[in-house]
Amino acid sequence: MDDITKTGREEERQITWHPMAVTRERREALLGQTAATIWLTGLSGSGKSTLANALEQLLAEEGMHTMLLDGDNIRFGLNRDLGFSQEDRVENIRRIAEVARLFNDAGLIVLTSFISPYRADRQSARNILGDSFIEVYVSTPLEECERRDVKRLYQAARKGKIAQFTGITSAYEQPLSPEITMDTTGRDIRECALELLDTLKTRWGRGRR
């Protein structure tokens, strides 16, 4: 064992979890809401980001305190060092789940919009977030997602110009038991968001303390 390994292990043993005087429950009480992470998953073009934005606006109108984590936006900063290999996708989701947990601990309702194509990674996020995790499968079919694709990413992927593109050259594993499933095909996005909010209110007991 070299000195670097020894030093690393010694430093690791010095890490201690410090409990906070202000608990999550107290923060929730101050905000008048129950924290949760609404995890939207689905193919590119399924309507995840648009739906998440519409839902956040509705929550804000009702005085709820939220944070929206969008897949593309996160890659501009926190995850700018990650690519789209399977290993990097795994790490991408792990980091997001940990960040969402911190926001939940602050008492916030978190909305995430990520393809998150692998069941194992979504299960890992569920394990990190516990009962706060609400999986929303935006089940819009591939054909509709391709029809909406103004950037022509699907077309490029089918021509072999984009490697590791979910739904074409990389697998998307559909959720087996999501809390909520929603297909946005041919629907007004605000209508979808209102339906989603009503479902969430039922789950939360109207979401406020």
CSV table of C-alpha atoms in Angstrom, one decimal:
chain,number,residue,atom,x,y,z
A,1,MET,CA,0.0,0.0,0.0
A,2,ASP,CA,1.5,3.3,-1.0
A,3,ASP,CA,1.6,6.5,1.0
A,4,ILE,CA,-1.0,8.2,-1.1
A,5,THR,CA,-3.5,5.4,-0.5
A,6,LYS,CA,-2.8,5.4,3.2
A,7,THR,CA,-3.3,9.2,3.4
A,8,GLY,CA,-6.5,9.0,1.4
A,9,ARG,CA,-7.9,6.4,3.8
A,10,GLU,CA,-6.8,8.4,6.8
A,11,GLU,CA,-8.6,11.5,5.5
A,12,GLU,CA,-11.7,9.4,4.8
A,13,ARG,CA,-11.8,8.3,8.4
A,14,GLN,CA,-11.9,12.0,9.5
A,15,ILE,CA,-15.2,12.6,7.7
A,16,THR,CA,-18.0,12.9,10.2
A,17,TRP,CA,-21.7,13.6,9.6
A,18,HIS,CA,-22.7,16.8,11.5
A,19,PRO,CA,-26.4,17.0,12.5
A,20,MET,CA,-28.1,20.3,12.0
A,21,ALA,CA,-29.8,22.3,14.7
A,22,VAL,CA,-32.6,23.3,12.3
A,23,THR,CA,-34.2,20.1,11.0
A,24,ARG,CA,-36.0,19.4,7.7
A,25,GLU,CA,-39.3,19.2,9.6
A,26,ARG,CA,-38.8,22.7,11.1
A,27,ARG,CA,-38.0,24.1,7.6
A,28,GLU,CA,-41.1,22.4,6.2
A,29,ALA,CA,-43.2,23.9,8.9
A,30,LEU,CA,-41.8,27.4,8.3
A,31,LEU,CA,-42.6,27.1,4.6
A,32,GLY,CA,-46.0,25.5,5.2
A,33,GLN,CA,-45.4,22.5,2.9
A,34,THR,CA,-44.1,19.0,2.6
A,35,ALA,CA,-40.8,18.6,0.7
A,36,ALA,CA,-40.7,16.2,-2.2
A,37,THR,CA,-38.8,15.5,-5.4
A,38,ILE,CA,-41.0,15.1,-8.5
A,39,TRP,CA,-38.8,13.1,-10.9
A,40,LEU,CA,-39.9,13.5,-14.5
A,41,THR,CA,-38.4,10.8,-16.8
A,42,GLY,CA,-39.0,10.1,-20.5
A,43,LEU,CA,-37.5,10.4,-23.9
A,44,SER,CA,-36.0,13.5,-25.4
A,45,GLY,CA,-39.0,15.5,-26.7
A,46,SER,CA,-41.5,13.8,-24.5
A,47,GLY,CA,-42.5,17.1,-22.8
A,48,LYS,CA,-40.6,16.7,-19.5
A,49,SER,CA,-39.0,20.1,-19.4
A,50,THR,CA,-42.1,22.0,-20.6
A,51,LEU,CA,-44.3,20.1,-18.2
A,52,ALA,CA,-41.9,20.7,-15.3
A,53,ASN,CA,-41.9,24.4,-16.0
A,54,ALA,CA,-45.7,24.6,-16.2
A,55,LEU,CA,-46.1,22.6,-13.0
A,56,GLU,CA,-43.6,24.9,-11.2
A,57,GLN,CA,-45.6,27.9,-12.3
A,58,LEU,CA,-48.8,26.4,-10.9
A,59,LEU,CA,-47.0,25.6,-7.6
A,60,ALA,CA,-45.7,29.1,-7.4
A,61,GLU,CA,-49.2,30.5,-8.0
A,62,GLU,CA,-50.3,28.5,-4.9
A,63,GLY,CA,-47.5,29.9,-2.8
A,64,MET,CA,-45.3,26.8,-2.8
A,65,HIS,CA,-41.5,27.0,-2.6
A,66,THR,CA,-39.8,25.1,-5.4
A,67,MET,CA,-36.6,24.4,-7.3
A,68,LEU,CA,-36.4,23.1,-10.8
A,69,LEU,CA,-33.4,21.1,-11.9
A,70,ASP,CA,-33.3,20.7,-15.7
A,71,GLY,CA,-31.1,18.1,-17.5
A,72,ASP,CA,-29.5,20.5,-20.0
A,73,ASN,CA,-29.1,23.4,-17.5
A,74,ILE,CA,-27.3,21.1,-15.0
A,75,ARG,CA,-24.7,20.1,-17.6
A,76,PHE,CA,-23.7,23.8,-18.0
A,77,GLY,CA,-22.4,23.8,-14.4
A,78,LEU,CA,-22.5,21.1,-11.8
A,79,ASN,CA,-22.1,18.2,-14.4
A,80,ARG,CA,-20.2,20.0,-17.1
A,81,ASP,CA,-17.4,17.4,-16.7
A,82,LEU,CA,-19.7,14.5,-17.7
A,83,GLY,CA,-20.4,13.1,-21.1
A,84,PHE,CA,-23.1,10.7,-22.2
A,85,SER,CA,-21.4,7.3,-21.7
A,86,GLN,CA,-23.3,4.9,-19.5
A,87,GLU,CA,-20.8,5.6,-16.7
A,88,ASP,CA,-21.3,9.3,-17.0
A,89,ARG,CA,-25.1,9.0,-17.1
A,90,VAL,CA,-25.0,7.0,-13.9
A,91,GLU,CA,-22.9,9.7,-12.2
A,92,ASN,CA,-25.1,12.4,-13.6
A,93,ILE,CA,-28.2,11.0,-11.9
A,94,ARG,CA,-26.4,10.3,-8.7
A,95,ARG,CA,-25.3,13.9,-8.3
A,96,ILE,CA,-28.7,15.2,-9.2
A,97,ALA,CA,-30.3,12.9,-6.6
A,98,GLU,CA,-27.9,14.2,-3.9
A,99,VAL,CA,-28.6,17.8,-4.8
A,100,ALA,CA,-32.3,17.2,-4.8
A,101,ARG,CA,-32.0,15.7,-1.3
A,102,LEU,CA,-30.3,18.8,-0.1
A,103,PHE,CA,-33.1,21.0,-1.4
A,104,ASN,CA,-35.6,18.6,0.2
A,105,ASP,CA,-33.8,19.0,3.5
A,106,ALA,CA,-34.2,22.8,3.0
A,107,GLY,CA,-38.0,22.1,2.8
A,108,LEU,CA,-38.4,22.7,-0.9
A,109,ILE,CA,-40.4,20.9,-3.5
A,110,VAL,CA,-37.9,19.9,-6.2
A,111,LEU,CA,-38.9,19.2,-9.9
A,112,THR,CA,-36.3,17.4,-12.0
A,113,SER,CA,-36.4,16.9,-15.7
A,114,PHE,CA,-33.9,14.2,-16.9
A,115,ILE,CA,-34.1,11.5,-19.4
A,116,SER,CA,-32.6,9.2,-16.7
A,117,PRO,CA,-32.9,6.2,-19.1
A,118,TYR,CA,-31.8,3.4,-16.7
A,119,ARG,CA,-34.1,1.8,-14.1
A,120,ALA,CA,-31.1,1.0,-11.8
A,121,ASP,CA,-30.2,4.7,-11.7
A,122,ARG,CA,-33.8,5.8,-11.0
A,123,GLN,CA,-33.9,3.2,-8.3
A,124,SER,CA,-30.7,4.6,-6.9
A,125,ALA,CA,-32.2,8.1,-6.9
A,126,ARG,CA,-35.3,6.7,-5.1
A,127,ASN,CA,-33.0,5.1,-2.5
A,128,ILE,CA,-31.2,8.4,-1.9
A,129,LEU,CA,-34.4,10.4,-1.6
A,130,GLY,CA,-36.6,7.9,0.1
A,131,ASP,CA,-40.3,8.6,0.5
A,132,SER,CA,-39.7,12.1,-1.0
A,133,PHE,CA,-39.2,10.5,-4.5
A,134,ILE,CA,-42.2,10.7,-6.8
A,135,GLU,CA,-41.5,9.2,-10.3
A,136,VAL,CA,-43.5,10.7,-13.1
A,137,TYR,CA,-43.1,8.8,-16.4
A,138,VAL,CA,-43.8,11.1,-19.3
A,139,SER,CA,-44.7,8.3,-21.7
A,140,THR,CA,-45.0,10.2,-25.0
A,141,PRO,CA,-44.2,7.7,-27.7
A,142,LEU,CA,-41.0,7.8,-29.7
A,143,GLU,CA,-42.8,8.6,-32.9
A,144,GLU,CA,-44.3,11.7,-31.4
A,145,CYS,CA,-41.0,12.7,-29.8
A,146,GLU,CA,-39.3,12.5,-33.2
A,147,ARG,CA,-42.1,14.6,-34.8
A,148,ARG,CA,-41.5,17.4,-32.3
A,149,ASP,CA,-37.8,17.3,-32.7
A,150,VAL,CA,-37.0,20.8,-34.2
A,151,LYS,CA,-33.3,20.3,-33.6
A,152,ARG,CA,-33.4,17.1,-35.7
A,153,LEU,CA,-31.4,15.2,-33.1
A,154,TYR,CA,-33.3,12.0,-33.7
A,155,GLN,CA,-32.6,12.3,-37.4
A,156,ALA,CA,-28.9,12.8,-36.8
A,157,ALA,CA,-28.8,9.8,-34.4
A,158,ARG,CA,-30.5,7.6,-37.0
A,159,LYS,CA,-27.8,8.7,-39.5
A,160,GLY,CA,-25.1,7.7,-37.1
A,161,LYS,CA,-24.0,11.3,-36.4
A,162,ILE,CA,-24.8,11.2,-32.7
A,163,ALA,CA,-23.5,8.4,-30.6
A,164,GLN,CA,-25.3,7.2,-27.4
A,165,PHE,CA,-28.6,8.9,-28.2
A,166,THR,CA,-31.4,7.6,-26.0
A,167,GLY,CA,-34.2,5.8,-27.9
A,168,ILE,CA,-32.1,5.3,-31.0
A,169,THR,CA,-28.6,4.2,-30.3
A,170,SER,CA,-28.9,3.9,-26.5
A,171,ALA,CA,-31.6,2.2,-24.6
A,172,TYR,CA,-34.4,3.8,-22.6
A,173,GLU,CA,-35.8,1.4,-19.9
A,174,GLN,CA,-39.4,2.3,-19.2
A,175,PRO,CA,-40.4,2.6,-15.5
A,176,LEU,CA,-42.1,-0.5,-14.2
A,177,SER,CA,-44.1,1.1,-11.4
A,178,PRO,CA,-44.0,4.9,-11.6
A,179,GLU,CA,-46.2,6.8,-9.2
A,180,ILE,CA,-47.7,8.8,-12.2
A,181,THR,CA,-47.7,8.2,-15.9
A,182,MET,CA,-48.6,10.9,-18.4
A,183,ASP,CA,-48.6,11.0,-22.2
A,184,THR,CA,-48.5,14.6,-23.5
A,185,THR,CA,-49.4,13.7,-27.1
A,186,GLY,CA,-52.0,16.1,-28.5
A,187,ARG,CA,-52.6,17.8,-25.2
A,188,ASP,CA,-52.3,21.3,-23.9
A,189,ILE,CA,-49.3,21.4,-21.6
A,190,ARG,CA,-51.1,23.5,-18.9
A,191,GLU,CA,-53.9,21.0,-18.9
A,192,CYS,CA,-51.3,18.2,-18.3
A,193,ALA,CA,-49.7,20.3,-15.5
A,194,LEU,CA,-53.1,20.9,-13.8
A,195,GLU,CA,-53.8,17.2,-13.9
A,196,LEU,CA,-50.4,16.4,-12.5
A,197,LEU,CA,-50.9,18.9,-9.7
A,198,ASP,CA,-54.3,17.5,-8.8
A,199,THR,CA,-52.7,14.0,-8.5
A,200,LEU,CA,-49.9,15.4,-6.4
A,201,LYS,CA,-52.3,17.2,-4.1
A,202,THR,CA,-54.2,14.0,-3.5
A,203,ARG,CA,-50.9,12.3,-2.6
A,204,TRP,CA,-49.7,15.1,-0.3
A,205,GLY,CA,-53.1,15.8,1.3
A,206,ARG,CA,-53.1,19.1,-0.7
A,207,GLY,CA,-49.3,19.4,-0.1
A,208,ARG,CA,-49.5,22.0,2.7
A,209,ARG,CA,-49.3,21.7,6.5
